[in-house]
C-alpha cells in the first residue's frame, strides 16, 4: 500500500512507521492519522511482527495536530464527527509500540508518543502540550495520560503554561524511558523493539494489557486482573518452555502459543 504522509518499513520482526510530512514538521493531519492507523492495523494482523516503532524526522517527531486544517473547523462539525476519536485507535493496538522521539513532540505529537508503550528520546527531543497558547486544550489524551505519566505538578505546569521540556527533564519526570544521542536513536529503538519481539508473543500481549489496566482501574481490581492473566499464562506452551529453558540453562524456543 502506498502512503503519502508516512513511510512504512520492517526490520525482521519489527515494524517501523516513520511520520513524513517534512514541510509541516509532521503535523498530524487527518490523512496522516488514517494512514498511521492502517499501517498499525496491518502490523497488528501480521503474525510475524512482534513490536512496532513510531518515529519522525530528526527535527520533529510531530508538532501536533494540523493547525491549518483545524482553523476553519466549527464546533457542531467537530462534535458530530467526533474529531480526534480515531486517534484512540493507536492506543488500542495490542502489540507493543515504541516511540522513537527526536526533535519536537508537541500537542498531538506528545499525545501520540504517550499512546505508545515506551518512549525513547534523542537528546534534542522537546515535549510539550502548547494547546493553551492556541486557545484550546489537549484533545487526544494529553490531560489524562500526561498526569498519569508525570504527576499533577509537572502536568499542570506544562499544560497551563504551554512550555516545552527537554529530553532530560522528560526522563527525570518519568515521561521518557531512555535518552540517547540523536545518532543512536533508531539503533536503540530497534534493539529495544527486537528484544520485545523476541519474547513469547502471548506473554508480551498479557504484560502490556496488565500494565495498561493500572491506568483504568483501582489498585485491587488491577491486582486481581494481573493475577488472573498470570494464572492464564500457565496454560501456554511458551510458559512451560520458558521455565524449562531456564532450568536447562539454554535460550527458550518460543512457539508463540
Ligand atoms: N500544524 C500545522 N503546521 C505546522 C504545525 C502544526 N501543528 N507545526 C508546524 N507547522 C508548520 C509551520 O506552519 C511551518 O509551515 P510554513 O513553512 O509553511 O510556514 C512549518 O511547519 C515549519 O514550522 P515553523 O516555521 O514554525 O518552525 P520553527 O522551527 O520556527 O518552530 C515549532 C517549530 C516551535 C514546533 C512551531 O512550528 C510550533 O510552535 N508549532 C505548533 C505547535 C503546536 O501548537 N502544537 C499543538 C497543535 S494543537 C493539538 O495538537 C491539539 C491536540 O491535542 C490534538
PDB file of C-alpha atoms and ligand atoms in Angstrom:
ATOM      1  CA  UNK A   1       0.000   0.000   0.000  1.00  0.00           C
ATOM      2  CA  UNK A   2       1.411   3.431  -0.869  1.00  0.00           C
ATOM      3  CA  UNK A   3       1.315   6.253   1.632  1.00  0.00           C
ATOM      4  CA  UNK A   4       1.649   9.997   1.255  1.00  0.00           C
ATOM      5  CA  UNK A   5       2.417  11.099   4.814  1.00  0.00           C
ATOM      6  CA  UNK A   6       4.207   8.124   6.350  1.00  0.00           C
ATOM      7  CA  UNK A   7       6.934   5.662   5.394  1.00  0.00           C
ATOM      8  CA  UNK A   8       6.466   2.037   6.381  1.00  0.00           C
ATOM      9  CA  UNK A   9       9.297  -0.474   6.719  1.00  0.00           C
ATOM     10  CA  UNK A  10      10.109  -3.613   8.593  1.00  0.00           C
ATOM     11  CA  UNK A  11      13.310  -4.975  10.086  1.00  0.00           C
ATOM     12  CA  UNK A  12      12.774  -8.652  10.793  1.00  0.00           C
ATOM     13  CA  UNK A  13      10.058  -8.912  13.427  1.00  0.00           C
ATOM     14  CA  UNK A  14       9.921  -5.141  13.993  1.00  0.00           C
ATOM     15  CA  UNK A  15       7.543  -2.849  12.123  1.00  0.00           C
ATOM     16  CA  UNK A  16       8.574   0.779  11.599  1.00  0.00           C
ATOM     17  CA  UNK A  17       6.256   3.691  10.817  1.00  0.00           C
ATOM     18  CA  UNK A  18       8.029   6.951  10.060  1.00  0.00           C
ATOM     19  CA  UNK A  19       5.859  10.084  10.048  1.00  0.00           C
ATOM     20  CA  UNK A  20       6.774  12.007   6.919  1.00  0.00           C
ATOM     21  CA  UNK A  21       5.372  15.495   6.368  1.00  0.00           C
ATOM     22  CA  UNK A  22       8.691  17.352   6.396  1.00  0.00           C
ATOM     23  CA  UNK A  23       7.252  20.718   5.323  1.00  0.00           C
ATOM     24  CA  UNK A  24       4.851  20.811   8.284  1.00  0.00           C
ATOM     25  CA  UNK A  25       7.096  19.262  10.969  1.00  0.00           C
ATOM     26  CA  UNK A  26       4.980  16.100  10.736  1.00  0.00           C
ATOM     27  CA  UNK A  27       1.809  17.918  11.819  1.00  0.00           C
ATOM     28  CA  UNK A  28      -0.833  15.242  12.242  1.00  0.00           C
ATOM     29  CA  UNK A  29      -3.430  15.949   9.560  1.00  0.00           C
ATOM     30  CA  UNK A  30      -6.477  13.683   9.155  1.00  0.00           C
ATOM     31  CA  UNK A  31      -4.947  11.825   6.207  1.00  0.00           C
ATOM     32  CA  UNK A  32      -1.783  11.072   8.174  1.00  0.00           C
ATOM     33  CA  UNK A  33      -3.775   9.630  11.079  1.00  0.00           C
ATOM     34  CA  UNK A  34      -5.757   7.461   8.651  1.00  0.00           C
ATOM     35  CA  UNK A  35      -2.532   6.154   7.097  1.00  0.00           C
ATOM     36  CA  UNK A  36      -0.944   5.601  10.506  1.00  0.00           C
ATOM     37  CA  UNK A  37      -3.949   3.613  11.741  1.00  0.00           C
ATOM     38  CA  UNK A  38      -3.939   1.478   8.578  1.00  0.00           C
ATOM     39  CA  UNK A  39      -0.214   0.734   8.906  1.00  0.00           C
ATOM     40  CA  UNK A  40      -0.533  -0.163  12.588  1.00  0.00           C
ATOM     41  CA  UNK A  41      -3.536  -2.391  11.820  1.00  0.00           C
ATOM     42  CA  UNK A  42      -1.518  -4.209   9.122  1.00  0.00           C
ATOM     43  CA  UNK A  43       1.337  -4.844  11.569  1.00  0.00           C
ATOM     44  CA  UNK A  44      -1.180  -5.898  14.223  1.00  0.00           C
ATOM     45  CA  UNK A  45      -2.592  -8.526  11.856  1.00  0.00           C
ATOM     46  CA  UNK A  46       0.821  -9.724  10.679  1.00  0.00           C
ATOM     47  CA  UNK A  47       1.803 -12.638  12.908  1.00  0.00           C
ATOM     48  CA  UNK A  48       5.493 -12.219  12.094  1.00  0.00           C
ATOM     49  CA  UNK A  49       5.620  -8.706  13.634  1.00  0.00           C
ATOM     50  CA  UNK A  50       6.215  -8.581  17.388  1.00  0.00           C
ATOM     51  CA  UNK A  51       6.685  -4.853  18.067  1.00  0.00           C
ATOM     52  CA  UNK A  52       6.327  -1.584  16.161  1.00  0.00           C
ATOM     53  CA  UNK A  53       8.322   1.640  16.287  1.00  0.00           C
ATOM     54  CA  UNK A  54       6.719   5.001  15.528  1.00  0.00           C
ATOM     55  CA  UNK A  55       9.217   7.709  14.709  1.00  0.00           C
ATOM     56  CA  UNK A  56       9.532  11.001  12.833  1.00  0.00           C
ATOM     57  CA  UNK A  57      12.411  13.049  11.472  1.00  0.00           C
ATOM     58  CA  UNK A  58      15.428  14.389  13.322  1.00  0.00           C
ATOM     59  CA  UNK A  59      13.730  17.799  13.648  1.00  0.00           C
ATOM     60  CA  UNK A  60      10.246  16.631  14.588  1.00  0.00           C
ATOM     61  CA  UNK A  61       8.509  13.557  15.876  1.00  0.00           C
ATOM     62  CA  UNK A  62       5.307  15.553  15.322  1.00  0.00           C
ATOM     63  CA  UNK A  63       4.477  19.211  16.029  1.00  0.00           C
ATOM     64  CA  UNK A  64       0.864  18.432  16.912  1.00  0.00           C
ATOM     65  CA  UNK A  65      -2.491  18.307  15.202  1.00  0.00           C
ATOM     66  CA  UNK A  66      -2.528  20.231  11.926  1.00  0.00           C
ATOM     67  CA  UNK A  67      -3.444  23.782  12.920  1.00  0.00           C
ATOM     68  CA  UNK A  68      -4.118  24.875   9.328  1.00  0.00           C
ATOM     69  CA  UNK A  69      -6.586  22.013   8.934  1.00  0.00           C
ATOM     70  CA  UNK A  70      -8.278  22.850  12.256  1.00  0.00           C
ATOM     71  CA  UNK A  71      -8.526  26.575  11.590  1.00  0.00           C
ATOM     72  CA  UNK A  72     -11.902  26.548   9.814  1.00  0.00           C
ATOM     73  CA  UNK A  73     -13.497  23.738  11.764  1.00  0.00           C
ATOM     74  CA  UNK A  74     -16.631  24.611  13.689  1.00  0.00           C
ATOM     75  CA  UNK A  75     -17.974  23.330  16.942  1.00  0.00           C
ATOM     76  CA  UNK A  76     -21.042  21.463  15.615  1.00  0.00           C
ATOM     77  CA  UNK A  77     -18.963  19.790  12.896  1.00  0.00           C
ATOM     78  CA  UNK A  78     -16.159  18.528  15.150  1.00  0.00           C
ATOM     79  CA  UNK A  79     -18.732  17.450  17.751  1.00  0.00           C
ATOM     80  CA  UNK A  80     -20.739  15.473  15.209  1.00  0.00           C
ATOM     81  CA  UNK A  81     -17.764  13.826  13.523  1.00  0.00           C
ATOM     82  CA  UNK A  82     -16.164  13.250  16.963  1.00  0.00           C
ATOM     83  CA  UNK A  83     -12.915  14.819  15.766  1.00  0.00           C
ATOM     84  CA  UNK A  84      -9.812  13.061  17.210  1.00  0.00           C
ATOM     85  CA  UNK A  85     -11.745   9.916  18.186  1.00  0.00           C
ATOM     86  CA  UNK A  86      -9.888   7.882  15.563  1.00  0.00           C
ATOM     87  CA  UNK A  87      -6.546   8.807  17.171  1.00  0.00           C
ATOM     88  CA  UNK A  88      -7.512   6.458  20.006  1.00  0.00           C
ATOM     89  CA  UNK A  89      -7.110   3.512  17.665  1.00  0.00           C
ATOM     90  CA  UNK A  90      -3.360   3.878  18.187  1.00  0.00           C
ATOM     91  CA  UNK A  91      -3.906   3.244  21.892  1.00  0.00           C
ATOM     92  CA  UNK A  92      -5.986   0.168  21.029  1.00  0.00           C
ATOM     93  CA  UNK A  93      -3.038  -1.579  19.350  1.00  0.00           C
ATOM     94  CA  UNK A  94      -2.308  -4.682  21.418  1.00  0.00           C
ATOM     95  CA  UNK A  95       1.269  -5.339  20.320  1.00  0.00           C
ATOM     96  CA  UNK A  96       3.860  -3.075  21.961  1.00  0.00           C
ATOM     97  CA  UNK A  97       4.600   0.319  20.421  1.00  0.00           C
ATOM     98  CA  UNK A  98       7.914   2.110  20.903  1.00  0.00           C
ATOM     99  CA  UNK A  99       8.011   5.860  20.203  1.00  0.00           C
ATOM    100  CA  UNK A 100      11.457   6.966  18.994  1.00  0.00           C
ATOM    101  CA  UNK A 101      11.312  10.724  19.502  1.00  0.00           C
ATOM    102  CA  UNK A 102      13.744  13.220  18.031  1.00  0.00           C
ATOM    103  CA  UNK A 103      13.001  16.953  17.943  1.00  0.00           C
ATOM    104  CA  UNK A 104       9.525  18.320  18.629  1.00  0.00           C
ATOM    105  CA  UNK A 105       6.810  16.153  20.193  1.00  0.00           C
ATOM    106  CA  UNK A 106       4.204  18.826  20.845  1.00  0.00           C
ATOM    107  CA  UNK A 107       0.455  18.775  21.390  1.00  0.00           C
ATOM    108  CA  UNK A 108      -0.903  15.810  19.462  1.00  0.00           C
ATOM    109  CA  UNK A 109       2.712  14.718  18.859  1.00  0.00           C
ATOM    110  CA  UNK A 110       3.306  14.369  22.585  1.00  0.00           C
ATOM    111  CA  UNK A 111      -0.084  12.674  22.904  1.00  0.00           C
ATOM    112  CA  UNK A 112       0.810  10.211  20.142  1.00  0.00           C
ATOM    113  CA  UNK A 113       4.106   9.397  21.883  1.00  0.00           C
ATOM    114  CA  UNK A 114       2.176   8.828  25.134  1.00  0.00           C
ATOM    115  CA  UNK A 115      -0.143   6.354  23.374  1.00  0.00           C
ATOM    116  CA  UNK A 116       2.968   4.252  22.772  1.00  0.00           C
ATOM    117  CA  UNK A 117       4.252   1.930  25.487  1.00  0.00           C
ATOM    118  CA  UNK A 118       7.859   3.067  25.713  1.00  0.00           C
ATOM    119  CA  UNK A 119       9.223   6.478  24.727  1.00  0.00           C
ATOM    120  CA  UNK A 120      12.892   6.603  23.810  1.00  0.00           C
ATOM    121  CA  UNK A 121      14.084  10.170  23.292  1.00  0.00           C
ATOM    122  CA  UNK A 122      17.027  11.651  21.458  1.00  0.00           C
ATOM    123  CA  UNK A 123      18.897  14.376  23.334  1.00  0.00           C
ATOM    124  CA  UNK A 124      17.333  17.050  21.106  1.00  0.00           C
ATOM    125  CA  UNK A 125      13.746  15.979  21.908  1.00  0.00           C
ATOM    126  CA  UNK A 126      11.292  18.630  23.139  1.00  0.00           C
ATOM    127  CA  UNK A 127       7.985  17.649  24.709  1.00  0.00           C
ATOM    128  CA  UNK A 128       5.031  19.878  25.447  1.00  0.00           C
ATOM    129  CA  UNK A 129       1.298  20.473  25.360  1.00  0.00           C
ATOM    130  CA  UNK A 130       1.183  24.014  23.911  1.00  0.00           C
ATOM    131  CA  UNK A 131      -2.557  23.930  23.078  1.00  0.00           C
ATOM    132  CA  UNK A 132      -3.307  26.600  25.701  1.00  0.00           C
ATOM    133  CA  UNK A 133      -1.390  29.051  23.507  1.00  0.00           C
ATOM    134  CA  UNK A 134      -3.927  28.388  20.734  1.00  0.00           C
ATOM    135  CA  UNK A 135      -6.913  28.939  22.999  1.00  0.00           C
ATOM    136  CA  UNK A 136      -7.675  25.230  23.279  1.00  0.00           C
ATOM    137  CA  UNK A 137      -6.677  22.308  25.481  1.00  0.00           C
ATOM    138  CA  UNK A 138      -5.124  18.931  24.620  1.00  0.00           C
ATOM    139  CA  UNK A 139      -7.766  16.763  22.958  1.00  0.00           C
ATOM    140  CA  UNK A 140      -6.084  13.435  22.242  1.00  0.00           C
ATOM    141  CA  UNK A 141      -5.453  12.301  25.794  1.00  0.00           C
ATOM    142  CA  UNK A 142      -2.901  14.894  26.963  1.00  0.00           C
ATOM    143  CA  UNK A 143      -4.709  15.990  30.106  1.00  0.00           C
ATOM    144  CA  UNK A 144      -5.211  12.360  31.160  1.00  0.00           C
ATOM    145  CA  UNK A 145      -2.081  10.498  30.066  1.00  0.00           C
ATOM    146  CA  UNK A 146       0.418  13.223  30.984  1.00  0.00           C
ATOM    147  CA  UNK A 147      -0.760  13.452  34.591  1.00  0.00           C
ATOM    148  CA  UNK A 148      -0.541   9.670  34.906  1.00  0.00           C
ATOM    149  CA  UNK A 149       2.979   9.697  33.474  1.00  0.00           C
ATOM    150  CA  UNK A 150       4.470  12.665  35.330  1.00  0.00           C
ATOM    151  CA  UNK A 151       2.093  13.572  38.187  1.00  0.00           C
ATOM    152  CA  UNK A 152      -0.063  16.625  38.785  1.00  0.00           C
ATOM    153  CA  UNK A 153       2.611  19.251  39.449  1.00  0.00           C
ATOM    154  CA  UNK A 154       4.508  18.748  36.197  1.00  0.00           C
ATOM    155  CA  UNK A 155       1.382  18.079  34.106  1.00  0.00           C
ATOM    156  CA  UNK A 156      -0.260  21.302  35.281  1.00  0.00           C
ATOM    157  CA  UNK A 157       2.992  23.202  34.729  1.00  0.00           C
ATOM    158  CA  UNK A 158       3.220  22.003  31.104  1.00  0.00           C
ATOM    159  CA  UNK A 159      -0.470  22.172  30.202  1.00  0.00           C
ATOM    160  CA  UNK A 160      -1.200  25.560  31.806  1.00  0.00           C
ATOM    161  CA  UNK A 161       1.947  27.343  30.609  1.00  0.00           C
ATOM    162  CA  UNK A 162       2.316  25.551  27.257  1.00  0.00           C
ATOM    163  CA  UNK A 163       6.101  25.476  27.736  1.00  0.00           C
ATOM    164  CA  UNK A 164       8.363  22.756  26.322  1.00  0.00           C
ATOM    165  CA  UNK A 165      10.595  20.449  28.336  1.00  0.00           C
ATOM    166  CA  UNK A 166      13.795  18.890  27.088  1.00  0.00           C
ATOM    167  CA  UNK A 167      14.632  15.191  26.955  1.00  0.00           C
ATOM    168  CA  UNK A 168      16.455  15.131  30.283  1.00  0.00           C
ATOM    169  CA  UNK A 169      13.597  16.828  32.133  1.00  0.00           C
ATOM    170  CA  UNK A 170      11.208  14.379  30.453  1.00  0.00           C
ATOM    171  CA  UNK A 171      13.320  11.445  31.611  1.00  0.00           C
ATOM    172  CA  UNK A 172      13.651  12.827  35.152  1.00  0.00           C
ATOM    173  CA  UNK A 173       9.870  13.162  35.485  1.00  0.00           C
ATOM    174  CA  UNK A 174       9.115   9.717  34.081  1.00  0.00           C
ATOM    175  CA  UNK A 175       7.676  10.516  30.649  1.00  0.00           C
ATOM    176  CA  UNK A 176      10.632   9.036  28.829  1.00  0.00           C
ATOM    177  CA  UNK A 177      12.264   5.662  29.422  1.00  0.00           C
ATOM    178  CA  UNK A 178      15.713   6.458  27.992  1.00  0.00           C
ATOM    179  CA  UNK A 179      17.619   9.372  26.467  1.00  0.00           C
ATOM    180  CA  UNK A 180      20.273   8.694  23.832  1.00  0.00           C
ATOM    181  CA  UNK A 181      22.391  10.782  21.445  1.00  0.00           C
ATOM    182  CA  UNK A 182      20.470  11.723  18.288  1.00  0.00           C
ATOM    183  CA  UNK A 183      22.532   9.466  16.043  1.00  0.00           C
ATOM    184  CA  UNK A 184      21.841   6.435  18.257  1.00  0.00           C
ATOM    185  CA  UNK A 185      18.063   6.874  18.470  1.00  0.00           C
ATOM    186  CA  UNK A 186      16.978   4.336  15.845  1.00  0.00           C
ATOM    187  CA  UNK A 187      19.613   1.813  16.885  1.00  0.00           C
ATOM    188  CA  UNK A 188      18.374   1.998  20.492  1.00  0.00           C
ATOM    189  CA  UNK A 189      14.703   1.826  19.469  1.00  0.00           C
ATOM    190  CA  UNK A 190      15.401  -1.117  17.171  1.00  0.00           C
ATOM    191  CA  UNK A 191      17.339  -3.103  19.738  1.00  0.00           C
ATOM    192  CA  UNK A 192      14.568  -2.485  22.299  1.00  0.00           C
ATOM    193  CA  UNK A 193      11.852  -3.496  19.831  1.00  0.00           C
ATOM    194  CA  UNK A 194      13.819  -6.578  18.742  1.00  0.00           C
ATOM    195  CA  UNK A 195      14.210  -7.628  22.361  1.00  0.00           C
ATOM    196  CA  UNK A 196      10.444  -7.299  22.934  1.00  0.00           C
ATOM    197  CA  UNK A 197       9.650  -9.127  19.670  1.00  0.00           C
ATOM    198  CA  UNK A 198      11.973 -11.920  20.768  1.00  0.00           C
ATOM    199  CA  UNK A 199       9.895 -12.762  23.845  1.00  0.00           C
ATOM    200  CA  UNK A 200       6.847 -15.017  23.966  1.00  0.00           C
ATOM    201  CA  UNK A 201       4.122 -13.199  21.986  1.00  0.00           C
ATOM    202  CA  UNK A 202       1.405 -14.342  24.360  1.00  0.00           C
ATOM    203  CA  UNK A 203       3.297 -13.199  27.435  1.00  0.00           C
ATOM    204  CA  UNK A 204       4.072  -9.821  25.826  1.00  0.00           C
ATOM    205  CA  UNK A 205       0.388  -9.192  24.989  1.00  0.00           C
ATOM    206  CA  UNK A 206      -0.587 -10.162  28.527  1.00  0.00           C
ATOM    207  CA  UNK A 207       2.102  -7.931  30.069  1.00  0.00           C
ATOM    208  CA  UNK A 208       1.049  -4.871  28.039  1.00  0.00           C
ATOM    209  CA  UNK A 209      -2.629  -5.405  28.809  1.00  0.00           C
ATOM    210  CA  UNK A 210      -1.958  -5.860  32.532  1.00  0.00           C
ATOM    211  CA  UNK A 211       0.224  -2.738  32.813  1.00  0.00           C
ATOM    212  CA  UNK A 212      -2.320  -0.605  30.928  1.00  0.00           C
ATOM    213  CA  UNK A 213      -5.071  -1.860  33.222  1.00  0.00           C
ATOM    214  CA  UNK A 214      -3.351   0.081  36.023  1.00  0.00           C
ATOM    215  CA  UNK A 215      -4.427   3.284  34.253  1.00  0.00           C
ATOM    216  CA  UNK A 216      -8.080   2.323  34.239  1.00  0.00           C
ATOM    217  CA  UNK A 217      -8.837   0.577  37.483  1.00  0.00           C
ATOM    218  CA  UNK A 218      -8.455   0.913  41.226  1.00  0.00           C
ATOM    219  CA  UNK A 219      -5.488  -0.998  42.642  1.00  0.00           C
ATOM    220  CA  UNK A 220      -7.409  -4.001  43.992  1.00  0.00           C
ATOM    221  CA  UNK A 221      -9.171  -4.615  40.692  1.00  0.00           C
ATOM    222  CA  UNK A 222      -5.904  -4.197  38.779  1.00  0.00           C
ATOM    223  CA  UNK A 223      -4.167  -6.679  41.073  1.00  0.00           C
ATOM    224  CA  UNK A 224      -6.942  -9.223  40.547  1.00  0.00           C
ATOM    225  CA  UNK A 225      -6.749  -8.752  36.766  1.00  0.00           C
ATOM    226  CA  UNK A 226      -2.973  -9.191  36.820  1.00  0.00           C
ATOM    227  CA  UNK A 227      -3.266 -12.359  38.940  1.00  0.00           C
ATOM    228  CA  UNK A 228      -5.804 -13.891  36.539  1.00  0.00           C
ATOM    229  CA  UNK A 229      -3.632 -13.125  33.483  1.00  0.00           C
ATOM    230  CA  UNK A 230      -0.639 -14.540  35.339  1.00  0.00           C
ATOM    231  CA  UNK A 231      -2.598 -17.729  36.059  1.00  0.00           C
ATOM    232  CA  UNK A 232      -3.828 -17.923  32.449  1.00  0.00           C
ATOM    233  CA  UNK A 233      -0.258 -17.926  31.115  1.00  0.00           C
ATOM    234  CA  UNK A 234       0.240 -21.292  32.812  1.00  0.00           C
ATOM    235  CA  UNK A 235      -1.986 -22.689  30.059  1.00  0.00           C
ATOM    236  CA  UNK A 236       0.542 -21.716  27.352  1.00  0.00           C
ATOM    237  CA  UNK A 237       3.290 -23.900  25.863  1.00  0.00           C
ATOM    238  CA  UNK A 238       5.558 -20.795  25.942  1.00  0.00           C
ATOM    239  CA  UNK A 239       5.309 -20.646  29.741  1.00  0.00           C
ATOM    240  CA  UNK A 240       6.381 -24.288  30.022  1.00  0.00           C
ATOM    241  CA  UNK A 241       9.181 -23.780  27.502  1.00  0.00           C
ATOM    242  CA  UNK A 242      10.425 -20.564  29.189  1.00  0.00           C
ATOM    243  CA  UNK A 243      10.805 -22.225  32.558  1.00  0.00           C
ATOM    244  CA  UNK A 244      12.238 -25.450  31.110  1.00  0.00           C
ATOM    245  CA  UNK A 245      14.814 -23.452  29.142  1.00  0.00           C
ATOM    246  CA  UNK A 246      15.839 -21.546  32.264  1.00  0.00           C
ATOM    247  CA  UNK A 247      16.273 -24.731  34.266  1.00  0.00           C
ATOM    248  CA  UNK A 248      18.180 -26.396  31.408  1.00  0.00           C
ATOM    249  CA  UNK A 249      20.375 -23.254  31.070  1.00  0.00           C
ATOM    250  CA  UNK A 250      19.559 -22.699  27.374  1.00  0.00           C
ATOM    251  CA  UNK A 251      17.740 -19.978  25.393  1.00  0.00           C
ATOM    252  CA  UNK A 252      13.968 -20.539  25.040  1.00  0.00           C
ATOM    253  CA  UNK A 253      12.411 -21.605  21.710  1.00  0.00           C
ATOM    254  CA  UNK A 254       9.127 -19.669  21.591  1.00  0.00           C
ATOM    255  CA  UNK A 255       6.242 -21.178  19.665  1.00  0.00           C
ATOM    256  CA  UNK A 256       4.102 -18.053  20.077  1.00  0.00           C
ATOM    257  CA  UNK A 257       1.446 -20.130  21.801  1.00  0.00           C
TER     258      UNK A 257
HETATM  259  N1  LIG B   1       0.142  22.409  12.270  1.00  0.00           N
HETATM  260  C1  LIG B   1       0.310  22.835  11.020  1.00  0.00           C
HETATM  261  N2  LIG B   1       1.501  23.284  10.559  1.00  0.00           N
HETATM  262  C2  LIG B   1       2.542  23.283  11.413  1.00  0.00           C
HETATM  263  C3  LIG B   1       2.426  22.854  12.741  1.00  0.00           C
HETATM  264  C4  LIG B   1       1.147  22.369  13.166  1.00  0.00           C
HETATM  265  N3  LIG B   1       0.947  21.898  14.392  1.00  0.00           N
HETATM  266  N4  LIG B   1       3.623  22.988  13.347  1.00  0.00           N
HETATM  267  C5  LIG B   1       4.454  23.487  12.438  1.00  0.00           C
HETATM  268  N5  LIG B   1       3.816  23.681  11.257  1.00  0.00           N
HETATM  269  C6  LIG B   1       4.344  24.209  10.025  1.00  0.00           C
HETATM  270  C7  LIG B   1       4.528  25.716  10.122  1.00  0.00           C
HETATM  271  O1  LIG B   1       3.344  26.404   9.852  1.00  0.00           O
HETATM  272  C8  LIG B   1       5.592  25.945   9.059  1.00  0.00           C
HETATM  273  O2  LIG B   1       4.976  25.930   7.797  1.00  0.00           O
HETATM  274  P1  LIG B   1       5.394  27.017   6.657  1.00  0.00           P
HETATM  275  O3  LIG B   1       6.860  26.723   6.397  1.00  0.00           O
HETATM  276  O4  LIG B   1       4.504  26.669   5.507  1.00  0.00           O
HETATM  277  O5  LIG B   1       5.192  28.350   7.250  1.00  0.00           O
HETATM  278  C9  LIG B   1       6.464  24.684   9.138  1.00  0.00           C
HETATM  279  O6  LIG B   1       5.657  23.711   9.806  1.00  0.00           O
HETATM  280  C10 LIG B   1       7.723  24.901   9.968  1.00  0.00           C
HETATM  281  O7  LIG B   1       7.316  25.428  11.227  1.00  0.00           O
HETATM  282  P2  LIG B   1       7.968  26.755  11.864  1.00  0.00           P
HETATM  283  O8  LIG B   1       8.404  27.685  10.789  1.00  0.00           O
HETATM  284  O9  LIG B   1       7.019  27.274  12.896  1.00  0.00           O
HETATM  285  O10 LIG B   1       9.266  26.084  12.544  1.00  0.00           O
HETATM  286  P3  LIG B   1      10.067  26.613  13.801  1.00  0.00           P
HETATM  287  O11 LIG B   1      11.296  25.774  13.855  1.00  0.00           O
HETATM  288  O12 LIG B   1      10.206  28.089  13.774  1.00  0.00           O
HETATM  289  O13 LIG B   1       9.131  26.277  15.081  1.00  0.00           O
HETATM  290  C11 LIG B   1       7.674  24.888  16.397  1.00  0.00           C
HETATM  291  C12 LIG B   1       8.863  24.953  15.411  1.00  0.00           C
HETATM  292  C13 LIG B   1       8.070  25.515  17.729  1.00  0.00           C
HETATM  293  C14 LIG B   1       7.355  23.414  16.602  1.00  0.00           C
HETATM  294  C15 LIG B   1       6.455  25.650  15.805  1.00  0.00           C
HETATM  295  O14 LIG B   1       6.240  25.192  14.478  1.00  0.00           O
HETATM  296  C16 LIG B   1       5.176  25.436  16.562  1.00  0.00           C
HETATM  297  O15 LIG B   1       5.004  26.039  17.600  1.00  0.00           O
HETATM  298  N6  LIG B   1       4.264  24.611  16.032  1.00  0.00           N
HETATM  299  C17 LIG B   1       2.937  24.415  16.592  1.00  0.00           C
HETATM  300  C18 LIG B   1       2.983  23.531  17.822  1.00  0.00           C
HETATM  301  C19 LIG B   1       1.602  23.406  18.428  1.00  0.00           C
HETATM  302  O16 LIG B   1       0.978  24.353  18.827  1.00  0.00           O
HETATM  303  N7  LIG B   1       1.099  22.154  18.526  1.00  0.00           N
HETATM  304  C20 LIG B   1      -0.193  21.863  19.066  1.00  0.00           C
HETATM  305  C21 LIG B   1      -1.217  21.771  17.968  1.00  0.00           C
HETATM  306  S1  LIG B   1      -2.879  21.593  18.601  1.00  0.00           S
HETATM  307  C22 LIG B   1      -3.038  19.944  19.017  1.00  0.00           C
HETATM  308  O17 LIG B   1      -2.130  19.162  18.834  1.00  0.00           O
HETATM  309  C23 LIG B   1      -4.369  19.532  19.619  1.00  0.00           C
HETATM  310  C24 LIG B   1      -4.443  18.146  20.111  1.00  0.00           C
HETATM  311  O18 LIG B   1      -4.497  17.911  21.293  1.00  0.00           O
HETATM  312  C25 LIG B   1      -4.548  17.030  19.206  1.00  0.00           C
END
